[in-house]
mmCIF file of C-alpha atoms and ligand atoms in Angstrom:
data_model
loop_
_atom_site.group_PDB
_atom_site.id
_atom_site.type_symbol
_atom_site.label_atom_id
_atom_site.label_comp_id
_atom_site.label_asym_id
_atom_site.label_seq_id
_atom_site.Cartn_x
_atom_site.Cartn_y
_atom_site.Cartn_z
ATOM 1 C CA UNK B 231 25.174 -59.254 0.488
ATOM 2 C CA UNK B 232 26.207 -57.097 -2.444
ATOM 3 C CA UNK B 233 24.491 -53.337 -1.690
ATOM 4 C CA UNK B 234 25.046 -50.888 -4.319
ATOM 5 C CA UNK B 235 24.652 -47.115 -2.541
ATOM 6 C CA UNK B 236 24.135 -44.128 -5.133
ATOM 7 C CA UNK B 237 25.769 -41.336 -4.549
ATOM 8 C CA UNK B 238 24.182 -37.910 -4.887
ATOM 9 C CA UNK B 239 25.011 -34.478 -5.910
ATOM 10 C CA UNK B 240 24.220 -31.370 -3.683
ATOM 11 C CA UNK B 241 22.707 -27.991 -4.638
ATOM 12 C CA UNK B 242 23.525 -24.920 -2.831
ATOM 13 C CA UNK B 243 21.805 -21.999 -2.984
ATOM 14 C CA UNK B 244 23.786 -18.855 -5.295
ATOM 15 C CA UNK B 245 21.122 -16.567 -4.304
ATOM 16 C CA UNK B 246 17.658 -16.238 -3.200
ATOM 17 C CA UNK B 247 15.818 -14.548 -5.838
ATOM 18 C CA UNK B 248 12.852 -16.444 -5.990
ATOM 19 C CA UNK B 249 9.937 -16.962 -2.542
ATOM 20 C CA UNK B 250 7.409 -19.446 -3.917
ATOM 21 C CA UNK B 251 3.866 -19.454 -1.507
ATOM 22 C CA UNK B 252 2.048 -22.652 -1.298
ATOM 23 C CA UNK B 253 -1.388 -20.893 -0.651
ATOM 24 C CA UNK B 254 -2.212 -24.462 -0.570
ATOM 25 C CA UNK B 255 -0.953 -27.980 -0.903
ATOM 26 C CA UNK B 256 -4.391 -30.167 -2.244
ATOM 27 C CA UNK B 257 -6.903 -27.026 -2.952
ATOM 28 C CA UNK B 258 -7.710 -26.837 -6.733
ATOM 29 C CA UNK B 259 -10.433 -27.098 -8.487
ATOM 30 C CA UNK B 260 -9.213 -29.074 -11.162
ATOM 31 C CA UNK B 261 -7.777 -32.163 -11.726
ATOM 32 C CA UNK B 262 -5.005 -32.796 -13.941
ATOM 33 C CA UNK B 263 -4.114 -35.778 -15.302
ATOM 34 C CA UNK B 264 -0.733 -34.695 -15.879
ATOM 35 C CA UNK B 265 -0.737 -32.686 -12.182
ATOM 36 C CA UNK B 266 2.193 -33.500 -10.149
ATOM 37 C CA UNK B 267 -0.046 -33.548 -7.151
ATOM 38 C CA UNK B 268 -1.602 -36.149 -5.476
ATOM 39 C CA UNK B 269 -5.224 -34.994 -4.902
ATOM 40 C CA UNK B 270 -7.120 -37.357 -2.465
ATOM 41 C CA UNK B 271 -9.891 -38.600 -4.531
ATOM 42 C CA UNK B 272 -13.220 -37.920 -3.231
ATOM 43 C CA UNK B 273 -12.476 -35.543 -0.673
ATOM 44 C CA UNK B 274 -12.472 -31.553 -1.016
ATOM 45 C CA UNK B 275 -9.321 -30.434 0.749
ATOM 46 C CA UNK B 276 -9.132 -26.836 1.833
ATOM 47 C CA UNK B 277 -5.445 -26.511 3.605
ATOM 48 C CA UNK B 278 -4.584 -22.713 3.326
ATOM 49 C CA UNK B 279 -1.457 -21.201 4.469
ATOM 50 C CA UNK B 280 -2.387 -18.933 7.099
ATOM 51 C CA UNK B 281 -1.918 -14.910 6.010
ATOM 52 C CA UNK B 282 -0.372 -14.106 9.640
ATOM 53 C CA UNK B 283 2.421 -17.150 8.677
ATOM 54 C CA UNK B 284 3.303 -15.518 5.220
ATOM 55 C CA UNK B 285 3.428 -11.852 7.279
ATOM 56 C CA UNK B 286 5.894 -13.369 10.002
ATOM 57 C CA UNK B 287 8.204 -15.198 7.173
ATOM 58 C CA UNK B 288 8.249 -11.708 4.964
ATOM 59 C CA UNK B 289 9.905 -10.279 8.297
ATOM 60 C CA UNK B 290 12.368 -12.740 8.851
ATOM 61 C CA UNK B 291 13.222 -12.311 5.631
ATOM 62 C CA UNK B 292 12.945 -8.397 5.294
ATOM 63 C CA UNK B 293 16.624 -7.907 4.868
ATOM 64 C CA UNK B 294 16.505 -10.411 1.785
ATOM 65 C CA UNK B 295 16.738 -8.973 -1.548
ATOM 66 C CA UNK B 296 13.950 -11.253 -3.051
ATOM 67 C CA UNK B 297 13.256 -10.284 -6.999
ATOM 68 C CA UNK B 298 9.954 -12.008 -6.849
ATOM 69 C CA UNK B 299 7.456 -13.653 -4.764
ATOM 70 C CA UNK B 300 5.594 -16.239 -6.392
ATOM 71 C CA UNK B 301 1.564 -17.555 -5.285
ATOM 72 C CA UNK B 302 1.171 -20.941 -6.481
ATOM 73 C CA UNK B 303 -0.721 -23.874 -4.986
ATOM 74 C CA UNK B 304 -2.278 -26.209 -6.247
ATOM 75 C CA UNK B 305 -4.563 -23.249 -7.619
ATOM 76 C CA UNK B 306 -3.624 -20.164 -5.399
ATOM 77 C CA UNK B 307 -6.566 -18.124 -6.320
ATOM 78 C CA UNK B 308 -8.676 -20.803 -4.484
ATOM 79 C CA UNK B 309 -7.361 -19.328 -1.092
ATOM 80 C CA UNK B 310 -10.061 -16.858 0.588
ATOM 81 C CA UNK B 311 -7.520 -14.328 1.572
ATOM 82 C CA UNK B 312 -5.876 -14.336 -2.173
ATOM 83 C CA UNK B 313 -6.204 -10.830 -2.748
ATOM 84 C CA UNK B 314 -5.083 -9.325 1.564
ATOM 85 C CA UNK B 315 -2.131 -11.686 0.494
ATOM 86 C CA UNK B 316 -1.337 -10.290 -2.505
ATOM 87 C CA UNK B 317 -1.111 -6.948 -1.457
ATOM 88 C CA UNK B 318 0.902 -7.858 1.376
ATOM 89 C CA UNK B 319 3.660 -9.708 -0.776
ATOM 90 C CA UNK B 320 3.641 -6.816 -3.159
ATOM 91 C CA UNK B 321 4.835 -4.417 -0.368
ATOM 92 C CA UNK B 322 7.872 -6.618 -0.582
ATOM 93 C CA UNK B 323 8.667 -6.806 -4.383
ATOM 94 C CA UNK B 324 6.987 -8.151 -7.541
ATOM 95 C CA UNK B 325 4.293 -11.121 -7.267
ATOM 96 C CA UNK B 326 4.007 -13.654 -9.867
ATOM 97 C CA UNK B 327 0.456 -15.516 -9.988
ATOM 98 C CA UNK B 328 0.634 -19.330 -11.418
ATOM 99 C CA UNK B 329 -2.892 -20.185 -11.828
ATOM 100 C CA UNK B 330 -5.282 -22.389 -14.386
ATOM 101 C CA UNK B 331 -6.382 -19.238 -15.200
ATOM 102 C CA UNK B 332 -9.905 -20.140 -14.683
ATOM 103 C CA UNK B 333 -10.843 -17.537 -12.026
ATOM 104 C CA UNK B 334 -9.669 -14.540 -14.098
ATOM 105 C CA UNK B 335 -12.189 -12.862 -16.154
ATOM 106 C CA UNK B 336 -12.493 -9.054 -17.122
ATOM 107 C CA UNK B 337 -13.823 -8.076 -13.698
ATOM 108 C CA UNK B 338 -10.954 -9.791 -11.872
ATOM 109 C CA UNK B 339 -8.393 -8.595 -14.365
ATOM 110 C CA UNK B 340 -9.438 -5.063 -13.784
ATOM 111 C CA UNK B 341 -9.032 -5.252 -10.226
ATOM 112 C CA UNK B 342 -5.879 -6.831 -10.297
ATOM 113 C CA UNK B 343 -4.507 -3.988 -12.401
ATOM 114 C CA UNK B 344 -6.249 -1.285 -9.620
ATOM 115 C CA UNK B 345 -3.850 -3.242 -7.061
ATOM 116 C CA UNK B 346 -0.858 -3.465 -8.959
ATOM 117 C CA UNK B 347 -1.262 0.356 -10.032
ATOM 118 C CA UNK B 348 -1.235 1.177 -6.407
ATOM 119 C CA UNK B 349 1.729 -0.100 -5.991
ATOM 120 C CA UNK B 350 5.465 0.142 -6.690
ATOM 121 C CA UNK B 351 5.781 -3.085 -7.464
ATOM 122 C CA UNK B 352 4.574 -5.265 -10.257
ATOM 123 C CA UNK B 353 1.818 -8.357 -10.900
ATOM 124 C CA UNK B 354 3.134 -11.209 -13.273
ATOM 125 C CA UNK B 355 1.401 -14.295 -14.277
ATOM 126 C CA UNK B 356 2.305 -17.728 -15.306
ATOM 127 C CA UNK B 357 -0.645 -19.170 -16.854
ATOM 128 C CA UNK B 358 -0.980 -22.889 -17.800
ATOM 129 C CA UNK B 359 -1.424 -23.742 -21.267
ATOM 130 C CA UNK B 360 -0.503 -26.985 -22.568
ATOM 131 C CA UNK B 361 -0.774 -26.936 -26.362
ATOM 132 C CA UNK B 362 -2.504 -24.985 -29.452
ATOM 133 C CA UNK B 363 -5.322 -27.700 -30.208
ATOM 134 C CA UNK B 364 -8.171 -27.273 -27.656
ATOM 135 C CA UNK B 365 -8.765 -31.358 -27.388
ATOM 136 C CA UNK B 366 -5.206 -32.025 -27.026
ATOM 137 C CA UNK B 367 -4.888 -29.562 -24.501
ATOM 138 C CA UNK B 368 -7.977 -30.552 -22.851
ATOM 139 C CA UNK B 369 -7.176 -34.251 -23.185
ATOM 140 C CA UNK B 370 -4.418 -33.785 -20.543
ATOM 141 C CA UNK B 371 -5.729 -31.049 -18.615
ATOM 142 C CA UNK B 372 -9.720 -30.879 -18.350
ATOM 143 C CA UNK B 373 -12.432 -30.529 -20.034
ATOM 144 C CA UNK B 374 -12.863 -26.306 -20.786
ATOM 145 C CA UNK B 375 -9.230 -25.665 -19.529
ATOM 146 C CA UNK B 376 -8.042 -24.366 -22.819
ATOM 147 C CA UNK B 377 -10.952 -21.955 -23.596
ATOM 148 C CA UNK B 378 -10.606 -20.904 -19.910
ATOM 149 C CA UNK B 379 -6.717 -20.167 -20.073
ATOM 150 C CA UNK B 380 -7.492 -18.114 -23.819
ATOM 151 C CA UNK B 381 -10.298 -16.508 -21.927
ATOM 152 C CA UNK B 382 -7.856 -15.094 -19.192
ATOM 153 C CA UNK B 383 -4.821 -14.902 -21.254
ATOM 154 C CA UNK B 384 -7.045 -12.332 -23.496
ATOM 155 C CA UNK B 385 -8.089 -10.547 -20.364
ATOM 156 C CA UNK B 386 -5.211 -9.374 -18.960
ATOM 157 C CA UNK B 387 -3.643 -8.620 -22.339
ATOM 158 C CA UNK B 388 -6.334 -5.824 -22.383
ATOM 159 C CA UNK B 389 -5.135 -4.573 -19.386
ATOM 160 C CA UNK B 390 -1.781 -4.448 -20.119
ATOM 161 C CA UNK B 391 -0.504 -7.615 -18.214
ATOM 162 C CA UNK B 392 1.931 -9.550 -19.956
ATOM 163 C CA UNK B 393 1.136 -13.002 -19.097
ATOM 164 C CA UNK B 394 4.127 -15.657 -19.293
ATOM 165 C CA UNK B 395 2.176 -19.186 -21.068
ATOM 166 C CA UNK B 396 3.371 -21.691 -19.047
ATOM 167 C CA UNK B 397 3.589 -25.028 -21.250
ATOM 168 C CA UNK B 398 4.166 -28.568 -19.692
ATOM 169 C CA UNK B 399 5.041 -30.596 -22.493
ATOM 170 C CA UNK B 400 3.461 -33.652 -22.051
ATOM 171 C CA UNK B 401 3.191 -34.650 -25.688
ATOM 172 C CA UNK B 402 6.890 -34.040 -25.844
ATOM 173 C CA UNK B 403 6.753 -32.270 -29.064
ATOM 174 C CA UNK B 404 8.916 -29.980 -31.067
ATOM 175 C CA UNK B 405 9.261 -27.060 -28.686
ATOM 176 C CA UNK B 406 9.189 -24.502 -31.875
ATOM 177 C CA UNK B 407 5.960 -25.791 -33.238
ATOM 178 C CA UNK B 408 4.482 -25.652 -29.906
ATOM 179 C CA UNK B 409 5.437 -22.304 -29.190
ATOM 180 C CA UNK B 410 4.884 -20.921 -33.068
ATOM 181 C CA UNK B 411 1.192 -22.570 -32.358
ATOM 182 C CA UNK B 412 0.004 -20.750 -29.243
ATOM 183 C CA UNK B 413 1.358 -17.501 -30.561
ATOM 184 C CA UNK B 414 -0.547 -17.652 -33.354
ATOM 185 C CA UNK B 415 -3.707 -18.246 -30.950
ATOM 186 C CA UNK B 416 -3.137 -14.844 -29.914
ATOM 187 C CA UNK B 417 -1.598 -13.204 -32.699
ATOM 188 C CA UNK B 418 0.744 -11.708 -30.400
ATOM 189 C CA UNK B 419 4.524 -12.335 -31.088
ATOM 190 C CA UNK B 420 5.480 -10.170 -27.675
ATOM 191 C CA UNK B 421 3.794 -13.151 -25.805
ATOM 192 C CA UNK B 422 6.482 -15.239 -23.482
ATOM 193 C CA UNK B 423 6.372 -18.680 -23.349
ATOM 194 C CA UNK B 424 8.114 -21.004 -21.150
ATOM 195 C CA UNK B 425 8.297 -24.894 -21.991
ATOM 196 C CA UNK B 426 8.990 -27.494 -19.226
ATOM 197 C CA UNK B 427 9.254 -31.264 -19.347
ATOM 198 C CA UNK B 428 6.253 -33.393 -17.473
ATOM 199 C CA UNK B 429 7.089 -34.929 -14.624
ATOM 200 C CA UNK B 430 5.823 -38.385 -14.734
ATOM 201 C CA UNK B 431 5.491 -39.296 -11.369
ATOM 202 C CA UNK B 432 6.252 -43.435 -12.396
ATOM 203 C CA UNK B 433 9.808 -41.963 -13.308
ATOM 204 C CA UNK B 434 12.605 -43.603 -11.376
ATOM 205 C CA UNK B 435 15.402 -41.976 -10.860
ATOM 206 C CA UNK B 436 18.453 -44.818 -11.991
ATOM 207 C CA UNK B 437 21.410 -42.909 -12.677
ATOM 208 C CA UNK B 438 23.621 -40.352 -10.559
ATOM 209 C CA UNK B 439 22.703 -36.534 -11.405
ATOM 210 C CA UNK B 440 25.986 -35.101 -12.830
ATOM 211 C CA UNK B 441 24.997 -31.846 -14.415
ATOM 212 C CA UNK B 442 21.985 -29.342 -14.998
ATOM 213 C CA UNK B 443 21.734 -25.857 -15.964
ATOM 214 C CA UNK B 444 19.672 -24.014 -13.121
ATOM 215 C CA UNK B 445 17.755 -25.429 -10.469
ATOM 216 C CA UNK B 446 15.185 -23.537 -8.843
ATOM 217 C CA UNK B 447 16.204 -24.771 -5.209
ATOM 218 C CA UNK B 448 19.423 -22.735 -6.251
ATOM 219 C CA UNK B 449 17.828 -19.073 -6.457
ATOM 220 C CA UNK B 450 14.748 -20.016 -3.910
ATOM 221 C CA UNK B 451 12.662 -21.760 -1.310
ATOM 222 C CA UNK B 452 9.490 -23.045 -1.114
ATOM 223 C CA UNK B 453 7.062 -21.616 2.085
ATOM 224 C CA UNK B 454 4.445 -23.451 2.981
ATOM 225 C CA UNK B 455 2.059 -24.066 6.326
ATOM 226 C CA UNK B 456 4.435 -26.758 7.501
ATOM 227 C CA UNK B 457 7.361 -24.912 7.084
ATOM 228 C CA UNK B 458 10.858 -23.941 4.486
ATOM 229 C CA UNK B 459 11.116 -26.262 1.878
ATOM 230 C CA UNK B 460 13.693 -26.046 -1.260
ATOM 231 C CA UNK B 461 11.017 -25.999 -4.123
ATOM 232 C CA UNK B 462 7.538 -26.714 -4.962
ATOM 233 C CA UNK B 463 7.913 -29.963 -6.287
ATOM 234 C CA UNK B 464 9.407 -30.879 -2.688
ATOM 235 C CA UNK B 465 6.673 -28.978 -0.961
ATOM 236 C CA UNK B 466 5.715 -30.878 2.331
ATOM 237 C CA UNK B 467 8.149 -34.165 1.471
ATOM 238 C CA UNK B 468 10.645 -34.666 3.952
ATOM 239 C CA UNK B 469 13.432 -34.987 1.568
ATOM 240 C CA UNK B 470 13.071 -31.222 0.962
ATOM 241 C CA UNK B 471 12.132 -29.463 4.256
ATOM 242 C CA UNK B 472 14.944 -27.298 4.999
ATOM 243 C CA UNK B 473 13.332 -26.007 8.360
ATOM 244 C CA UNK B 474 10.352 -24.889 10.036
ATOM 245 C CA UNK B 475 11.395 -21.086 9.445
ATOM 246 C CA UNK B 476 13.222 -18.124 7.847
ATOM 247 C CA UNK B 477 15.086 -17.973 10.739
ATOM 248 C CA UNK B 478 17.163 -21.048 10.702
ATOM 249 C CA UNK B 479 16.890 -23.128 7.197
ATOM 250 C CA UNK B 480 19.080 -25.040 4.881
ATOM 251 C CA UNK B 481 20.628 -23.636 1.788
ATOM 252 C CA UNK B 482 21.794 -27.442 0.522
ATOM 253 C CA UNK B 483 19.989 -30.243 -0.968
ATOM 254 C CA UNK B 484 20.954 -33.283 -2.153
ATOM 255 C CA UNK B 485 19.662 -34.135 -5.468
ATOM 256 C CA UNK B 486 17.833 -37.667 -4.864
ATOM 257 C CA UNK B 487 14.355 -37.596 -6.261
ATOM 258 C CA UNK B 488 13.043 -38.638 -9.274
ATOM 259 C CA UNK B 489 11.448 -34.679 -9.434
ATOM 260 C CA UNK B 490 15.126 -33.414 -9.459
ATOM 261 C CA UNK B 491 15.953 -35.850 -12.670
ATOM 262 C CA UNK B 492 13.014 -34.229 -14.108
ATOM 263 C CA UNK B 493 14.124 -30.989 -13.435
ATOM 264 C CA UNK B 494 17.967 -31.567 -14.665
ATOM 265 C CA UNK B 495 16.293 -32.367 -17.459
ATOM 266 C CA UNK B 496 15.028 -28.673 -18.253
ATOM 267 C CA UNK B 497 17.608 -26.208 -19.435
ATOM 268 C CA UNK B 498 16.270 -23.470 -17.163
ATOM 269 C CA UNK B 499 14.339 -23.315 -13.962
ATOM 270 C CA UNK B 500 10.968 -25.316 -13.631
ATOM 271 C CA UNK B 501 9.241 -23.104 -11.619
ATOM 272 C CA UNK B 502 11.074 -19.619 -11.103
ATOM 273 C CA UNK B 503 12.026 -17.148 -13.541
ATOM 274 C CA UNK B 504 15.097 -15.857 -14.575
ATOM 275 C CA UNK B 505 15.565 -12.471 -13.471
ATOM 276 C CA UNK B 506 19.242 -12.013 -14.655
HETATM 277 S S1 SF4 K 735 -4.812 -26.776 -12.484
HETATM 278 FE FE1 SF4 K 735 -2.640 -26.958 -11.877
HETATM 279 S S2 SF4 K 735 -2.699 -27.552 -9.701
HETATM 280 FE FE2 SF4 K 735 -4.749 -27.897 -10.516
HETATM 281 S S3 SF4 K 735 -4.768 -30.054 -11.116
HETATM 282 FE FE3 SF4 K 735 -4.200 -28.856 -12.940
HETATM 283 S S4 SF4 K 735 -1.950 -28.797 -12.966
HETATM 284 FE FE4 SF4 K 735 -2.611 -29.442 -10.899
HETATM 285 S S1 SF4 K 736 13.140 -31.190 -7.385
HETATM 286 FE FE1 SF4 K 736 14.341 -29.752 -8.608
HETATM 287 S S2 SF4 K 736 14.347 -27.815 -7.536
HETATM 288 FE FE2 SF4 K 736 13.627 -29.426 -6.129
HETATM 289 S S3 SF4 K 736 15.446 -30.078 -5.003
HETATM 290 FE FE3 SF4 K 736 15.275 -31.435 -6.774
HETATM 291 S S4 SF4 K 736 16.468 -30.415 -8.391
HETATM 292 FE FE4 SF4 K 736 16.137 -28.915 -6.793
#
């Protein structure tokens, strides 16, 4: 029998700038065509990471010089203790918030400048936005997403937040006219936007991995409330758990999945940002 066995690359961890949360793994209250995710159909999930979990990993990791701390999900400001958990990471260093945007409205934005001003550290936000024409955007995402994301995006400009628009690229268009668009929603040229490829989850990975520029499970790891994983994409899938805590987890990973073609794709990190 003739059995052809791929090889596969490995990525090692350079440093560990980046903790993402996974406040939770199915919680969101939208559905994405384009989500990565796979939401069980009918039923409401609501599988939060457990606060006293995140407090026990931020010691174990207390003589870590993380740059950021990131809450995502599926939508992390659906978890009940979002804002004790916020506060707790931002004892540690900055927090980045990836949301839909769609819980964020003046009220909330106000707040969440009263908790980052009372601290030393700083609140960042990726915010989804998928493209400058409200149906296309809502075509892929939902219907109300785009005037939700504006909604919030305008928000927390008037409180001084900077929010990073987080584009997923599913029409694969010209990344310059997509950017040059959504700047001019806001008519604010300071505004940073970050493009990634969609991951189409029908992908197959066929060829060997042989280069990429940066990975996020090379600056970070992925906590969630089963344990160390390298990256949210391989949140809860076995072929990224890396161990069940701080204490004892892999820094490797081979590069096997059809998510990690997806992300050797992008010329900078899918998830994380690039603090250097
Ligand atoms: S809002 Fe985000 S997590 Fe929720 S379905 Fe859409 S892409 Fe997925
Ligand atoms: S999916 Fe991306 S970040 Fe995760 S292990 Fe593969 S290459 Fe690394």
């Amino acid at each position: 029998m003739n059995t052809t066995i791929r090889k596969s690359q490995t990525a090692v961890m350079k440093s560990f700038d980046n903790l993402f949360i996974e406040m939770s793994a199915k919680c969101c209250n939208q559905k994405c065509n384009h989500c990565y995710i796979d939401f069980p159909q009918f039923k409401k999930v609501e599988d939060f990471i457990n606060i006293e979990f995140i407090e026990q990993s931020l010691n174990e990791l207390k003589n870590t010089n993380i740059k950021c701390i990131y809450l995502t999900g599926a939508e992390p400001m659906t978890h009940p203790d979002f804002n004790a958990i916020l506060r707790l990471c931002l004892k540690k260093t900055n927090v980045c918030i990836c949301t839909n945007g769609s819980f964020i409205n003046e009220k909330k934005a106000r707040f969440l400048k009263k908790v980052e001003d009372e601290s030393s550290n700083q609140i960042i936000f990726r915010i989804s936005l998928d493209h400058y024409d409200e149906i296309k955007n809502d075509d892929v995402r939902y219907r109300g997403a785009y005037r939700q994301a504006v909604f919030a995006i305008k928000h927390l400009l008037k409180y001084n937040f900077l929010p990073i628009i987080t584009v997923t690229n599913y029409y694969k268009e010209d990344v310059n006219k997509l950017c040059k668009g959504i700047l001019e929603i806001f008519s604010d040229n300071s505004l940073q936007i970050s493009v990634q490829p969609w991951h189409d989850c029908n992908s197959k990975l066929d060829n060997e991995i042989t280069k990429w520029a940066r990975l996020d499970c090379e600056y970070g790891r992925t906590l969630t409330s089963k344990g160390v994983y390298t990256c949210p994409f391989l949140a809860n899938d076995y072929r990224g758990r890396c161990g069940s805590s701080f204490k004892d987890f892999s820094t490797s990973v081979p590069l096997e999945t059809n998510y990690c073609m997806t992300c050797t794709n992008c010329n900078h990190e899918m998830f994380g940002i690039n603090f250097q």
